[in-house]
PDB file of C-alpha atoms in Angstrom:
ATOM      1  CA  UNK A   1     -17.663 -13.110  18.252  1.00 32.00           C
ATOM      2  CA  UNK A   2     -15.763 -15.625  16.167  1.00 33.00           C
ATOM      3  CA  UNK A   3     -13.328 -17.934  17.864  1.00 32.00           C
ATOM      4  CA  UNK A   4      -9.910 -18.073  16.239  1.00 34.00           C
ATOM      5  CA  UNK A   5      -8.293 -21.371  15.325  1.00 34.00           C
ATOM      6  CA  UNK A   6      -4.757 -19.943  15.349  1.00 36.00           C
ATOM      7  CA  UNK A   7      -2.644 -22.324  17.365  1.00 36.00           C
ATOM      8  CA  UNK A   8      -4.925 -25.276  16.694  1.00 36.00           C
ATOM      9  CA  UNK A   9      -4.019 -28.431  14.860  1.00 36.00           C
ATOM     10  CA  UNK A  10      -4.379 -26.578  11.542  1.00 40.00           C
ATOM     11  CA  UNK A  11      -0.653 -26.183  10.820  1.00 40.00           C
ATOM     12  CA  UNK A  12       1.038 -26.649   7.474  1.00 39.00           C
ATOM     13  CA  UNK A  13       3.538 -29.330   6.696  1.00 41.00           C
ATOM     14  CA  UNK A  14       7.105 -29.121   8.051  1.00 44.00           C
ATOM     15  CA  UNK A  15       6.227 -26.376  10.550  1.00 45.00           C
ATOM     16  CA  UNK A  16       8.902 -25.459  13.115  1.00 47.00           C
ATOM     17  CA  UNK A  17       8.930 -26.873  16.613  1.00 49.00           C
ATOM     18  CA  UNK A  18       8.141 -24.696  19.637  1.00 48.00           C
ATOM     19  CA  UNK A  19      11.823 -24.151  20.457  1.00 51.00           C
ATOM     20  CA  UNK A  20      12.472 -22.933  16.916  1.00 58.00           C
ATOM     21  CA  UNK A  21       9.516 -20.547  17.223  1.00 61.00           C
ATOM     22  CA  UNK A  22      11.021 -19.007  20.350  1.00 67.00           C
ATOM     23  CA  UNK A  23      14.436 -18.770  18.706  1.00 79.00           C
ATOM     24  CA  UNK A  24      13.034 -16.870  15.730  1.00 83.00           C
ATOM     25  CA  UNK A  25      11.498 -14.208  17.967  1.00 90.00           C
ATOM     26  CA  UNK A  26      14.598 -14.194  20.151  1.00 90.00           C
ATOM     27  CA  UNK A  27      15.086 -11.147  22.386  1.00 93.00           C
ATOM     28  CA  UNK A  28      12.283  -9.351  20.553  1.00 94.00           C
ATOM     29  CA  UNK A  29       9.816 -11.399  22.592  1.00 93.00           C
ATOM     30  CA  UNK A  30      10.615  -9.013  25.467  1.00 93.00           C
ATOM     31  CA  UNK A  31       9.090  -6.141  23.459  1.00 93.00           C
ATOM     32  CA  UNK A  32       5.747  -7.979  23.241  1.00 94.00           C
ATOM     33  CA  UNK A  33       3.065  -8.963  25.719  1.00 94.00           C
ATOM     34  CA  UNK A  34       2.739 -12.647  26.677  1.00 94.00           C
ATOM     35  CA  UNK A  35      -0.408 -12.874  24.538  1.00 96.00           C
ATOM     36  CA  UNK A  36       1.416 -11.390  21.554  1.00 95.00           C
ATOM     37  CA  UNK A  37       4.329 -13.786  22.009  1.00 94.00           C
ATOM     38  CA  UNK A  38       2.003 -16.807  22.042  1.00 94.00           C
ATOM     39  CA  UNK A  39       0.235 -15.504  18.957  1.00 96.00           C
ATOM     40  CA  UNK A  40       3.518 -15.020  17.076  1.00 95.00           C
ATOM     41  CA  UNK A  41       4.783 -18.447  18.043  1.00 94.00           C
ATOM     42  CA  UNK A  42       1.570 -19.989  16.729  1.00 94.00           C
ATOM     43  CA  UNK A  43       2.032 -18.160  13.431  1.00 95.00           C
ATOM     44  CA  UNK A  44       5.609 -19.395  13.177  1.00 94.00           C
ATOM     45  CA  UNK A  45       4.438 -22.984  13.756  1.00 92.00           C
ATOM     46  CA  UNK A  46       1.968 -22.472  10.905  1.00 92.00           C
ATOM     47  CA  UNK A  47       4.772 -21.599   8.490  1.00 92.00           C
ATOM     48  CA  UNK A  48       4.622 -17.785   8.782  1.00 94.00           C
ATOM     49  CA  UNK A  49       8.037 -17.295  10.373  1.00 94.00           C
ATOM     50  CA  UNK A  50       9.109 -14.974   7.552  1.00 94.00           C
ATOM     51  CA  UNK A  51       6.895 -12.294   9.132  1.00 95.00           C
ATOM     52  CA  UNK A  52       9.512 -11.834  11.860  1.00 95.00           C
ATOM     53  CA  UNK A  53      12.785 -12.611  10.086  1.00 92.00           C
ATOM     54  CA  UNK A  54      13.536  -8.988   9.139  1.00 93.00           C
ATOM     55  CA  UNK A  55      12.896  -7.502  12.575  1.00 95.00           C
ATOM     56  CA  UNK A  56      15.690  -5.384  14.029  1.00 94.00           C
ATOM     57  CA  UNK A  57      17.181  -6.293  17.394  1.00 94.00           C
ATOM     58  CA  UNK A  58      15.544  -5.538  20.725  1.00 94.00           C
ATOM     59  CA  UNK A  59      15.386  -1.817  21.444  1.00 95.00           C
ATOM     60  CA  UNK A  60      15.193  -0.820  17.783  1.00 95.00           C
ATOM     61  CA  UNK A  61      11.751   0.076  16.417  1.00 96.00           C
ATOM     62  CA  UNK A  62      10.008  -1.892  19.172  1.00 95.00           C
ATOM     63  CA  UNK A  63       6.852   0.179  18.668  1.00 95.00           C
ATOM     64  CA  UNK A  64       6.624  -0.913  15.042  1.00 96.00           C
ATOM     65  CA  UNK A  65       7.014  -4.545  16.113  1.00 96.00           C
ATOM     66  CA  UNK A  66       4.090  -4.299  18.520  1.00 95.00           C
ATOM     67  CA  UNK A  67       2.019  -2.527  15.846  1.00 96.00           C
ATOM     68  CA  UNK A  68       2.874  -5.281  13.371  1.00 96.00           C
ATOM     69  CA  UNK A  69       1.573  -7.940  15.741  1.00 96.00           C
ATOM     70  CA  UNK A  70      -1.585  -5.918  16.393  1.00 96.00           C
ATOM     71  CA  UNK A  71      -2.211  -5.726  12.649  1.00 95.00           C
ATOM     72  CA  UNK A  72      -1.894  -9.501  12.405  1.00 96.00           C
ATOM     73  CA  UNK A  73      -4.135 -10.072  15.422  1.00 96.00           C
ATOM     74  CA  UNK A  74      -6.786  -7.786  13.945  1.00 91.00           C
ATOM     75  CA  UNK A  75      -6.766  -9.823  10.732  1.00 91.00           C
ATOM     76  CA  UNK A  76      -6.972 -12.984  12.808  1.00 93.00           C
ATOM     77  CA  UNK A  77     -10.036 -11.760  14.693  1.00 89.00           C
ATOM     78  CA  UNK A  78     -11.863 -10.593  11.571  1.00 82.00           C
ATOM     79  CA  UNK A  79     -11.788 -13.902   9.670  1.00 85.00           C
ATOM     80  CA  UNK A  80     -13.893 -16.924  10.729  1.00 83.00           C
ATOM     81  CA  UNK A  81     -11.347 -19.447  11.958  1.00 89.00           C
ATOM     82  CA  UNK A  82      -8.550 -16.900  12.113  1.00 92.00           C
ATOM     83  CA  UNK A  83      -5.422 -16.672   9.982  1.00 95.00           C
ATOM     84  CA  UNK A  84      -4.878 -20.418  10.230  1.00 94.00           C
ATOM     85  CA  UNK A  85      -8.153 -21.078   8.424  1.00 94.00           C
ATOM     86  CA  UNK A  86      -7.569 -18.222   5.982  1.00 93.00           C
ATOM     87  CA  UNK A  87      -4.134 -19.426   4.866  1.00 94.00           C
ATOM     88  CA  UNK A  88      -5.322 -23.046   4.755  1.00 94.00           C
ATOM     89  CA  UNK A  89      -8.165 -22.018   2.443  1.00 92.00           C
ATOM     90  CA  UNK A  90      -5.713 -20.043   0.290  1.00 92.00           C
ATOM     91  CA  UNK A  91      -3.332 -23.011   0.002  1.00 93.00           C
ATOM     92  CA  UNK A  92      -6.123 -25.370  -0.970  1.00 92.00           C
ATOM     93  CA  UNK A  93      -7.482 -23.026  -3.637  1.00 90.00           C
ATOM     94  CA  UNK A  94      -4.004 -22.395  -5.040  1.00 91.00           C
ATOM     95  CA  UNK A  95      -3.287 -26.134  -5.186  1.00 91.00           C
ATOM     96  CA  UNK A  96      -6.560 -26.723  -7.025  1.00 90.00           C
ATOM     97  CA  UNK A  97      -5.764 -23.932  -9.472  1.00 89.00           C
ATOM     98  CA  UNK A  98      -2.258 -25.273 -10.135  1.00 88.00           C
ATOM     99  CA  UNK A  99      -3.694 -28.749 -10.759  1.00 90.00           C
ATOM    100  CA  UNK A 100      -6.233 -27.319 -13.205  1.00 89.00           C
ATOM    101  CA  UNK A 101      -9.169 -28.678 -11.209  1.00 89.00           C
ATOM    102  CA  UNK A 102     -12.569 -27.155 -11.779  1.00 86.00           C
ATOM    103  CA  UNK A 103     -14.635 -26.587  -8.613  1.00 80.00           C
ATOM    104  CA  UNK A 104     -17.788 -26.739 -10.783  1.00 84.00           C
ATOM    105  CA  UNK A 105     -17.075 -30.238 -12.112  1.00 86.00           C
ATOM    106  CA  UNK A 106     -20.165 -32.407 -11.798  1.00 88.00           C
ATOM    107  CA  UNK A 107     -22.574 -29.487 -11.960  1.00 92.00           C
ATOM    108  CA  UNK A 108     -24.842 -28.878 -14.934  1.00 91.00           C
ATOM    109  CA  UNK A 109     -26.169 -25.375 -15.668  1.00 90.00           C
ATOM    110  CA  UNK A 110     -29.925 -25.024 -15.654  1.00 91.00           C
ATOM    111  CA  UNK A 111     -32.507 -22.268 -15.815  1.00 89.00           C
ATOM    112  CA  UNK A 112     -34.321 -21.992 -12.463  1.00 88.00           C
ATOM    113  CA  UNK A 113     -38.075 -22.109 -12.284  1.00 88.00           C
ATOM    114  CA  UNK A 114     -39.708 -18.739 -11.840  1.00 86.00           C
ATOM    115  CA  UNK A 115     -42.623 -16.471 -12.647  1.00 83.00           C
ATOM    116  CA  UNK A 116     -42.914 -13.776 -15.278  1.00 89.00           C
ATOM    117  CA  UNK A 117     -45.392 -11.270 -13.869  1.00 93.00           C
ATOM    118  CA  UNK A 118     -47.175  -8.676 -15.950  1.00 95.00           C
ATOM    119  CA  UNK A 119     -48.042  -5.484 -14.078  1.00 94.00           C
ATOM    120  CA  UNK A 120     -51.575  -5.059 -12.744  1.00 94.00           C
ATOM    121  CA  UNK A 121     -52.719  -8.571 -13.636  1.00 96.00           C
ATOM    122  CA  UNK A 122     -54.372 -10.701 -10.905  1.00 95.00           C
ATOM    123  CA  UNK A 123     -51.164 -12.708 -10.508  1.00 94.00           C
ATOM    124  CA  UNK A 124     -49.115  -9.518 -10.102  1.00 94.00           C
ATOM    125  CA  UNK A 125     -51.579  -8.161  -7.507  1.00 95.00           C
ATOM    126  CA  UNK A 126     -51.455 -11.395  -5.494  1.00 95.00           C
ATOM    127  CA  UNK A 127     -47.638 -11.297  -5.450  1.00 94.00           C
ATOM    128  CA  UNK A 128     -47.678  -7.637  -4.418  1.00 94.00           C
ATOM    129  CA  UNK A 129     -50.114  -8.351  -1.604  1.00 95.00           C
ATOM    130  CA  UNK A 130     -47.841 -11.135  -0.347  1.00 95.00           C
ATOM    131  CA  UNK A 131     -44.854  -8.798  -0.442  1.00 94.00           C
ATOM    132  CA  UNK A 132     -46.704  -6.066   1.457  1.00 94.00           C
ATOM    133  CA  UNK A 133     -47.652  -8.640   4.093  1.00 94.00           C
ATOM    134  CA  UNK A 134     -44.046  -9.674   4.746  1.00 95.00           C
ATOM    135  CA  UNK A 135     -42.064  -6.488   4.067  1.00 95.00           C
ATOM    136  CA  UNK A 136     -41.961  -5.716   7.801  1.00 94.00           C
ATOM    137  CA  UNK A 137     -39.779  -8.776   8.356  1.00 93.00           C
ATOM    138  CA  UNK A 138     -37.051  -7.531   6.024  1.00 92.00           C
ATOM    139  CA  UNK A 139     -33.691  -5.882   6.600  1.00 88.00           C
ATOM    140  CA  UNK A 140     -31.871  -4.088   3.788  1.00 92.00           C
ATOM    141  CA  UNK A 141     -28.206  -3.984   2.881  1.00 89.00           C
ATOM    142  CA  UNK A 142     -26.009  -2.109   0.423  1.00 91.00           C
ATOM    143  CA  UNK A 143     -22.465  -3.120  -0.506  1.00 90.00           C
ATOM    144  CA  UNK A 144     -20.783   0.244  -0.985  1.00 88.00           C
ATOM    145  CA  UNK A 145     -17.048  -0.305  -0.963  1.00 82.00           C
ATOM    146  CA  UNK A 146     -16.286   0.943  -4.458  1.00 76.00           C
ATOM    147  CA  UNK A 147     -15.664   4.315  -6.039  1.00 75.00           C
ATOM    148  CA  UNK A 148     -17.260   5.591  -9.232  1.00 71.00           C
ATOM    149  CA  UNK A 149     -14.012   5.964 -11.171  1.00 70.00           C
ATOM    150  CA  UNK A 150     -14.948   3.517 -13.928  1.00 76.00           C
ATOM    151  CA  UNK A 151     -18.168   5.472 -14.403  1.00 78.00           C
ATOM    152  CA  UNK A 152     -16.258   8.729 -14.798  1.00 79.00           C
ATOM    153  CA  UNK A 153     -17.492   9.953 -11.421  1.00 80.00           C
ATOM    154  CA  UNK A 154     -15.143  11.505  -8.880  1.00 80.00           C
ATOM    155  CA  UNK A 155     -16.781  10.249  -5.706  1.00 85.00           C
ATOM    156  CA  UNK A 156     -18.501   7.320  -4.056  1.00 90.00           C
ATOM    157  CA  UNK A 157     -21.104   5.379  -6.007  1.00 90.00           C
ATOM    158  CA  UNK A 158     -23.789   6.058  -3.398  1.00 93.00           C
ATOM    159  CA  UNK A 159     -23.578   9.761  -4.276  1.00 93.00           C
ATOM    160  CA  UNK A 160     -24.131   9.181  -7.994  1.00 91.00           C
ATOM    161  CA  UNK A 161     -27.242  11.025  -9.250  1.00 91.00           C
ATOM    162  CA  UNK A 162     -30.089   8.757 -10.336  1.00 92.00           C
ATOM    163  CA  UNK A 163     -31.490  11.380 -12.712  1.00 90.00           C
ATOM    164  CA  UNK A 164     -30.540  14.855 -13.916  1.00 89.00           C
ATOM    165  CA  UNK A 165     -33.619  16.931 -12.976  1.00 92.00           C
ATOM    166  CA  UNK A 166     -33.226  16.862  -9.191  1.00 91.00           C
ATOM    167  CA  UNK A 167     -29.796  15.240  -8.917  1.00 89.00           C
ATOM    168  CA  UNK A 168     -31.216  12.861  -6.329  1.00 93.00           C
ATOM    169  CA  UNK A 169     -28.456  10.480  -5.286  1.00 94.00           C
ATOM    170  CA  UNK A 170     -28.635   6.710  -5.415  1.00 94.00           C
ATOM    171  CA  UNK A 171     -28.517   6.526  -1.612  1.00 96.00           C
ATOM    172  CA  UNK A 172     -31.403   8.986  -1.244  1.00 97.00           C
ATOM    173  CA  UNK A 173     -33.466   7.029  -3.784  1.00 96.00           C
ATOM    174  CA  UNK A 174     -32.728   3.747  -2.003  1.00 96.00           C
ATOM    175  CA  UNK A 175     -33.610   5.131   1.426  1.00 97.00           C
ATOM    176  CA  UNK A 176     -36.820   6.762   0.180  1.00 97.00           C
ATOM    177  CA  UNK A 177     -37.865   3.391  -1.231  1.00 96.00           C
ATOM    178  CA  UNK A 178     -37.286   1.730   2.167  1.00 97.00           C
ATOM    179  CA  UNK A 179     -39.236   4.512   3.918  1.00 97.00           C
ATOM    180  CA  UNK A 180     -42.147   3.886   1.542  1.00 96.00           C
ATOM    181  CA  UNK A 181     -42.040   0.202   2.501  1.00 95.00           C
ATOM    182  CA  UNK A 182     -41.884   1.290   6.140  1.00 95.00           C
ATOM    183  CA  UNK A 183     -45.189   3.146   5.829  1.00 95.00           C
ATOM    184  CA  UNK A 184     -46.766  -0.025   4.488  1.00 94.00           C
ATOM    185  CA  UNK A 185     -45.372  -2.244   7.241  1.00 94.00           C
ATOM    186  CA  UNK A 186     -45.903   0.153  10.138  1.00 93.00           C
ATOM    187  CA  UNK A 187     -42.523  -0.727  11.642  1.00 93.00           C
ATOM    188  CA  UNK A 188     -38.972   0.599  11.422  1.00 94.00           C
ATOM    189  CA  UNK A 189     -36.942  -1.206   8.771  1.00 96.00           C
ATOM    190  CA  UNK A 190     -33.159  -1.385   9.293  1.00 93.00           C
ATOM    191  CA  UNK A 191     -30.530  -0.538   6.683  1.00 93.00           C
ATOM    192  CA  UNK A 192     -26.942  -1.795   6.757  1.00 90.00           C
ATOM    193  CA  UNK A 193     -24.321  -0.160   4.512  1.00 93.00           C
ATOM    194  CA  UNK A 194     -21.004  -1.983   4.116  1.00 90.00           C
ATOM    195  CA  UNK A 195     -18.189   0.437   3.282  1.00 90.00           C
ATOM    196  CA  UNK A 196     -14.419   0.208   2.759  1.00 85.00           C
ATOM    197  CA  UNK A 197     -11.418   2.367   3.607  1.00 85.00           C
ATOM    198  CA  UNK A 198     -12.068   4.192   0.325  1.00 85.00           C
ATOM    199  CA  UNK A 199     -15.716   5.006   0.992  1.00 90.00           C
ATOM    200  CA  UNK A 200     -16.386   4.964   4.735  1.00 92.00           C
ATOM    201  CA  UNK A 201     -15.751   8.641   5.509  1.00 94.00           C
ATOM    202  CA  UNK A 202     -17.601   9.951   2.459  1.00 94.00           C
ATOM    203  CA  UNK A 203     -20.574   7.657   3.105  1.00 96.00           C
ATOM    204  CA  UNK A 204     -20.910   8.800   6.713  1.00 96.00           C
ATOM    205  CA  UNK A 205     -20.578  12.421   5.614  1.00 96.00           C
ATOM    206  CA  UNK A 206     -23.285  12.000   2.949  1.00 96.00           C
ATOM    207  CA  UNK A 207     -25.676  10.605   5.543  1.00 97.00           C
ATOM    208  CA  UNK A 208     -24.847  13.260   8.143  1.00 96.00           C
ATOM    209  CA  UNK A 209     -25.187  16.175   5.704  1.00 96.00           C
ATOM    210  CA  UNK A 210     -28.653  14.982   4.679  1.00 96.00           C
ATOM    211  CA  UNK A 211     -30.005  13.811   8.065  1.00 97.00           C
ATOM    212  CA  UNK A 212     -29.946  10.202   6.845  1.00 97.00           C
ATOM    213  CA  UNK A 213     -32.417  11.218   4.113  1.00 97.00           C
ATOM    214  CA  UNK A 214     -35.236  10.849   6.631  1.00 96.00           C
ATOM    215  CA  UNK A 215     -34.177   7.663   8.372  1.00 96.00           C
ATOM    216  CA  UNK A 216     -33.747   7.540  12.143  1.00 95.00           C
ATOM    217  CA  UNK A 217     -30.225   7.184  13.539  1.00 93.00           C
ATOM    218  CA  UNK A 218     -31.213   3.900  15.146  1.00 91.00           C
ATOM    219  CA  UNK A 219     -32.063   2.191  11.873  1.00 93.00           C
ATOM    220  CA  UNK A 220     -28.920   2.978   9.833  1.00 94.00           C
ATOM    221  CA  UNK A 221     -25.795   0.938  10.512  1.00 91.00           C
ATOM    222  CA  UNK A 222     -22.581   1.689   8.619  1.00 92.00           C
ATOM    223  CA  UNK A 223     -19.946  -1.052   8.793  1.00 87.00           C
ATOM    224  CA  UNK A 224     -16.470  -0.749   7.363  1.00 86.00           C
ATOM    225  CA  UNK A 225     -15.349  -3.917   5.623  1.00 82.00           C
ATOM    226  CA  UNK A 226     -12.331  -5.620   7.139  1.00 79.00           C
ATOM    227  CA  UNK A 227      -9.313  -6.338   4.986  1.00 83.00           C
ATOM    228  CA  UNK A 228      -7.549  -9.682   4.748  1.00 88.00           C
ATOM    229  CA  UNK A 229      -3.853 -10.479   4.174  1.00 93.00           C
ATOM    230  CA  UNK A 230      -2.498 -10.843   0.667  1.00 93.00           C
ATOM    231  CA  UNK A 231      -0.853 -14.197  -0.105  1.00 94.00           C
ATOM    232  CA  UNK A 232       2.600 -14.236  -1.716  1.00 94.00           C
ATOM    233  CA  UNK A 233       3.034 -17.845  -2.890  1.00 93.00           C
ATOM    234  CA  UNK A 234       1.468 -21.282  -3.246  1.00 91.00           C
ATOM    235  CA  UNK A 235       2.550 -22.185   0.285  1.00 91.00           C
ATOM    236  CA  UNK A 236       0.071 -19.650   1.640  1.00 93.00           C
ATOM    237  CA  UNK A 237       2.669 -17.311   3.093  1.00 95.00           C
ATOM    238  CA  UNK A 238       1.383 -13.874   3.986  1.00 96.00           C
ATOM    239  CA  UNK A 239       2.812 -11.094   1.796  1.00 96.00           C
ATOM    240  CA  UNK A 240       4.856  -8.299   3.369  1.00 95.00           C
ATOM    241  CA  UNK A 241       4.544  -4.566   2.610  1.00 94.00           C
ATOM    242  CA  UNK A 242       7.792  -3.847   4.453  1.00 94.00           C
ATOM    243  CA  UNK A 243       9.768  -5.456   7.271  1.00 93.00           C
ATOM    244  CA  UNK A 244       6.951  -4.859   9.772  1.00 95.00           C
ATOM    245  CA  UNK A 245       3.657  -4.443   7.904  1.00 95.00           C
ATOM    246  CA  UNK A 246       1.772  -7.047   5.909  1.00 95.00           C
ATOM    247  CA  UNK A 247      -0.016  -6.361   2.648  1.00 93.00           C
ATOM    248  CA  UNK A 248      -3.805  -6.414   2.930  1.00 90.00           C
ATOM    249  CA  UNK A 249      -6.655  -6.286   0.439  1.00 84.00           C
ATOM    250  CA  UNK A 250     -10.457  -5.943   0.476  1.00 76.00           C
ATOM    251  CA  UNK A 251     -12.215  -9.230   1.016  1.00 77.00           C
ATOM    252  CA  UNK A 252     -14.989  -8.730  -1.527  1.00 74.00           C
ATOM    253  CA  UNK A 253     -18.764  -8.512  -1.301  1.00 77.00           C
ATOM    254  CA  UNK A 254     -18.976 -11.910   0.408  1.00 74.00           C
ATOM    255  CA  UNK A 255     -18.338 -10.130   3.703  1.00 73.00           C
ATOM    256  CA  UNK A 256     -21.850  -8.698   3.615  1.00 78.00           C
ATOM    257  CA  UNK A 257     -23.307 -11.986   4.841  1.00 77.00           C
ATOM    258  CA  UNK A 258     -21.185 -11.978   7.995  1.00 71.00           C
ATOM    259  CA  UNK A 259     -21.994  -8.304   8.545  1.00 66.00           C
ATOM    260  CA  UNK A 260     -25.722  -8.956   8.342  1.00 67.00           C
ATOM    261  CA  UNK A 261     -25.539 -12.021  10.566  1.00 69.00           C
ATOM    262  CA  UNK A 262     -23.358 -10.685  13.361  1.00 61.00           C
ATOM    263  CA  UNK A 263     -23.804  -6.908  13.423  1.00 60.00           C
ATOM    264  CA  UNK A 264     -26.832  -5.524  11.586  1.00 47.00           C
ATOM    265  CA  UNK A 265     -30.019  -5.040  13.622  1.00 50.00           C
ATOM    266  CA  UNK A 266     -32.998  -7.101  12.614  1.00 47.00           C
ATOM    267  CA  UNK A 267     -36.706  -6.242  12.950  1.00 43.00           C
ATOM    268  CA  UNK A 268     -38.262  -7.203  16.260  1.00 39.00           C
ATOM    269  CA  UNK A 269     -40.134 -10.512  16.460  1.00 42.00           C
ATOM    270  CA  UNK A 270     -38.608 -11.657  13.146  1.00 41.00           C
TER     271      UNK A 270
END
């Protein structure tokens, strides 16, 4: 879907030469596929040689080495531009932070123009009519990667009750609202839910146990948010969890835009 730029000209300063990349992998290259070897050598040229410095010799924990490379390749595929672009962005942002630069310099805050509508006035009715006309061209999305711990709730936020009489969950309320819009539009309206490792299983279970709260299987898409590598220093080096695994972290709600663009279904003829 997204072409990786790993191995492109985007390499950091003082990166090793190709021969040095091969020397760092050494005999361990024999435990990897040719594609994995090329990928690792590209990472080394981009200043990520520390990822392989603690590897044991050939024949020792070779399975963990291959799994380590697969983890890196998965991160590379999930980020637009690959790990090269990701670490370059991290370096630039860290340099700006260290220099005390403000990315908002030159901007002046202002209150946007808008409308204050009073219910059941002619203006309100015209706006509602316009919304009813175009609701069939909409897709809906929920960012649902967080737990309800800060709210004192032992579960996912989508399962939080919206009121105490029926205990109707937030997800049920949200879906029932979309189904009401669906009756107005006369067409199936898609829903995308972005989850995380913390919430994916519970979200799918909540939907399955309640038959999607009335939605068809075809219109609900659950996507688990990819994680990205943690960065250990201002040089943009990827942080290690141990000698083979890298540290990863959620990428934030900004991922929802990529999910909607590349994966979520959209209404026909829209």
